Tab-separated table of C-alpha atoms and ligand atoms in Angstrom:
chain	number	residue	atom	x	y	z
G	1	MET	CA	13.840	-73.038	17.377
G	2	GLU	CA	11.433	-72.490	14.499
G	3	ARG	CA	9.370	-69.397	13.652
G	4	THR	CA	5.854	-69.235	12.277
G	5	PHE	CA	3.551	-66.482	11.087
G	6	VAL	CA	0.012	-66.239	12.498
G	7	MET	CA	-2.520	-63.658	11.340
G	8	VAL	CA	-5.918	-63.046	12.942
G	9	LYS	CA	-8.050	-62.333	9.859
G	10	PRO	CA	-10.556	-59.425	9.585
G	11	ASP	CA	-13.444	-61.594	10.882
G	12	GLY	CA	-11.500	-62.690	13.965
G	13	PHE	CA	-10.287	-59.147	14.608
G	14	ARG	CA	-13.799	-57.685	14.194
G	15	ARG	CA	-15.206	-60.251	16.618
G	16	GLY	CA	-12.656	-59.428	19.315
G	17	LEU	CA	-10.853	-62.787	19.183
G	18	VAL	CA	-7.258	-61.475	19.133
G	19	GLY	CA	-6.792	-61.948	22.885
G	20	GLU	CA	-8.308	-65.437	22.831
G	21	ILE	CA	-6.060	-66.540	19.964
G	22	VAL	CA	-2.893	-65.031	21.483
G	23	SER	CA	-3.793	-66.671	24.783
G	24	ARG	CA	-4.244	-70.126	23.239
G	25	LEU	CA	-0.881	-69.972	21.482
G	26	GLU	CA	0.820	-68.715	24.663
G	27	ARG	CA	-0.792	-71.427	26.814
G	28	LYS	CA	0.394	-74.035	24.311
G	29	GLY	CA	3.940	-72.791	24.995
G	30	LEU	CA	4.833	-70.765	21.900
G	31	THR	CA	6.528	-67.392	22.396
G	32	LEU	CA	5.269	-64.169	20.788
G	33	ARG	CA	8.157	-62.349	19.078
G	34	GLU	CA	6.565	-59.622	16.948
G	35	ALA	CA	3.089	-58.234	16.350
G	36	ARG	CA	1.352	-55.427	14.492
G	37	VAL	CA	-2.147	-54.349	13.495
G	38	LEU	CA	-2.582	-53.348	9.857
G	39	THR	CA	-5.037	-53.410	6.961
G	40	LEU	CA	-3.592	-55.304	4.002
G	41	THR	CA	-3.264	-53.582	0.638
G	42	ARG	CA	-4.438	-55.673	-2.333
G	43	LYS	CA	-0.793	-55.949	-3.400
G	44	LEU	CA	0.257	-57.464	-0.072
G	45	ALA	CA	-2.794	-59.760	0.005
G	46	GLU	CA	-2.116	-61.041	-3.526
G	47	GLU	CA	1.527	-61.649	-2.623
G	48	HIS	CA	0.658	-63.387	0.659
G	49	TYR	CA	-1.846	-65.725	-1.042
G	50	ARG	CA	0.017	-66.032	-4.386
G	51	GLU	CA	-0.060	-69.863	-4.239
G	52	HIS	CA	-3.848	-69.572	-4.743
G	53	ARG	CA	-3.773	-67.010	-7.605
G	54	ASP	CA	-5.239	-69.450	-10.156
G	55	LYS	CA	-8.063	-70.699	-7.909
G	56	LYS	CA	-11.613	-69.549	-8.553
G	57	PHE	CA	-11.953	-68.200	-5.001
G	58	PHE	CA	-8.834	-65.990	-5.247
G	59	GLY	CA	-10.728	-62.714	-5.864
G	60	GLU	CA	-13.048	-63.300	-2.913
G	61	LEU	CA	-10.110	-64.323	-0.731
G	62	VAL	CA	-8.313	-61.037	-1.487
G	63	ASP	CA	-11.543	-59.024	-0.975
G	64	PHE	CA	-12.036	-60.684	2.405
G	65	ILE	CA	-8.489	-60.421	3.733
G	66	THR	CA	-8.328	-56.693	2.819
G	67	SER	CA	-11.768	-55.937	4.337
G	68	GLY	CA	-10.498	-54.653	7.683
G	69	PRO	CA	-7.633	-54.682	10.178
G	70	VAL	CA	-5.725	-57.880	10.936
G	71	PHE	CA	-3.378	-58.850	13.774
G	72	ALA	CA	-0.118	-60.103	12.230
G	73	SER	CA	2.290	-61.945	14.527
G	74	VAL	CA	5.497	-63.971	14.688
G	75	TRP	CA	5.749	-66.948	17.056
G	76	GLU	CA	8.702	-69.073	18.054
G	77	GLY	CA	9.097	-72.555	19.504
G	78	PRO	CA	10.081	-76.104	18.605
G	79	ASP	CA	8.046	-77.272	15.584
G	80	SER	CA	6.041	-74.033	15.848
G	81	VAL	CA	4.650	-74.224	12.266
G	82	ALA	CA	2.947	-77.587	12.782
G	83	ILE	CA	1.931	-76.820	16.359
G	84	ALA	CA	0.250	-73.518	15.431
G	85	ARG	CA	-1.621	-75.291	12.588
G	86	ARG	CA	-2.907	-77.885	15.080
G	87	VAL	CA	-4.057	-75.180	17.516
G	88	ILE	CA	-5.798	-73.403	14.588
G	89	GLY	CA	-7.514	-76.534	13.175
G	90	SER	CA	-8.664	-77.642	9.719
G	91	THR	CA	-9.204	-75.078	6.942
G	92	ASN	CA	-12.974	-75.662	6.898
G	93	PRO	CA	-14.405	-74.791	10.349
G	94	ALA	CA	-17.289	-77.191	9.667
G	95	GLU	CA	-14.716	-80.015	9.810
G	96	ALA	CA	-12.321	-78.547	12.399
G	97	ALA	CA	-12.216	-80.415	15.704
G	98	PRO	CA	-13.753	-78.851	18.820
G	99	GLY	CA	-10.938	-77.420	20.925
G	100	THR	CA	-9.246	-75.858	17.900
G	101	ILE	CA	-9.679	-72.155	17.123
G	102	ARG	CA	-11.599	-72.781	13.892
G	103	GLY	CA	-13.549	-75.624	15.503
G	104	ASP	CA	-14.649	-73.446	18.412
G	105	PHE	CA	-15.239	-70.089	16.673
G	106	GLY	CA	-15.757	-70.613	12.931
G	107	LEU	CA	-18.622	-71.630	10.656
G	108	THR	CA	-17.524	-71.356	7.018
G	109	VAL	CA	-14.356	-71.804	4.960
G	110	ASP	CA	-14.379	-68.267	3.564
G	111	SER	CA	-14.198	-66.670	7.025
G	112	ASN	CA	-12.085	-68.985	9.140
G	113	ILE	CA	-10.708	-66.458	11.640
G	114	VAL	CA	-6.984	-67.066	11.535
G	115	HIS	CA	-4.081	-67.938	9.220
G	116	GLY	CA	-1.019	-70.021	10.074
G	117	SER	CA	1.975	-70.680	7.787
G	118	ASP	CA	1.949	-74.122	6.152
G	119	SER	CA	5.736	-74.766	6.225
G	120	PRO	CA	8.927	-73.248	7.682
G	121	ALA	CA	9.760	-71.856	4.205
G	122	SER	CA	6.300	-70.224	3.941
G	123	ALA	CA	6.748	-68.825	7.447
G	124	GLU	CA	10.018	-67.095	6.572
G	125	ARG	CA	8.532	-65.743	3.319
G	126	GLU	CA	5.434	-64.406	5.109
G	127	ILE	CA	7.429	-62.912	8.017
G	128	GLY	CA	9.524	-61.099	5.399
G	129	LEU	CA	6.387	-59.717	3.720
G	130	PHE	CA	4.838	-58.398	6.940
G	131	PHE	CA	7.849	-57.483	9.067
G	132	GLY	CA	10.549	-56.761	6.455
S	1	LIG	P1	-4.713	-70.056	5.523
S	1	LIG	O1	-3.661	-70.085	4.432
S	1	LIG	O2	-5.643	-68.888	5.414
S	1	LIG	O3	-4.102	-70.219	6.873
S	1	LIG	O4	-5.652	-71.343	5.371
S	1	LIG	P2	-5.214	-72.835	5.107
S	1	LIG	O5	-3.735	-72.946	4.949
S	1	LIG	O6	-5.868	-73.679	6.134
S	1	LIG	O7	-5.928	-73.095	3.714
S	1	LIG	P3	-5.412	-72.732	2.234
S	1	LIG	O8	-5.563	-73.943	1.408
S	1	LIG	O9	-4.078	-72.072	2.274
S	1	LIG	O10	-6.503	-71.696	1.743
S	1	LIG	C1	-6.369	-70.313	2.039
S	1	LIG	C2	-7.714	-69.743	2.356
S	1	LIG	O11	-8.524	-69.762	1.200
S	1	LIG	C3	-9.873	-69.962	1.570
S	1	LIG	N1	-10.400	-71.111	0.849
S	1	LIG	N2	-11.574	-71.101	0.287
S	1	LIG	N3	-13.875	-71.791	-1.184
S	1	LIG	C4	-12.949	-72.687	-0.975
S	1	LIG	O12	-13.040	-73.821	-1.396
S	1	LIG	C5	-11.745	-72.299	-0.260
S	1	LIG	N4	-10.677	-73.049	-0.048
S	1	LIG	C6	-9.819	-72.284	0.662
S	1	LIG	C7	-9.938	-70.222	3.051
S	1	LIG	O13	-10.370	-69.048	3.699
S	1	LIG	C8	-8.498	-70.540	3.394
S	1	LIG	O14	-8.187	-70.169	4.713
S	2	LIG	MG1	-2.610	-71.709	3.693
């Protein structure tokens, strides 16, 4: 069994999409293990997105992800990292396939509703950051 970290971002939370996103992951067959609602500090946001610290959009990314409450969650299942990424869809909602979360609910890359870990190592690092 593999664990992954999924976070409904401030735009998804504000729009009332937590239930929809949890439901899609559950219907796919993944199991919810932990969840909490919190507003990220800048320190936690910078640590979570540290791989992007040298990108020109980093400041805006941190502003956005700290702009309101998020739903942070841990999911378990075979190949859960890759499966959650497929349910979420491509980074840019304009290119994400219909039937994916970003394809069905998103418009722009800077507010793309939900985060999913990009590897099992990232998942364990992110779960440690949010759930200790
Ligand atoms: P995430 O980490 O949020 O799940 O998204 P991801 O893996 O699909 O994409 P990633 O490359 O990790 O990028 C993280 C977030 O940065 C924003 N971004 N903006 N302006 C841009 O060109 C740009 N590129 C990425 C997106 O909000 C993306 O989710
Ligand atoms: Mg990423």
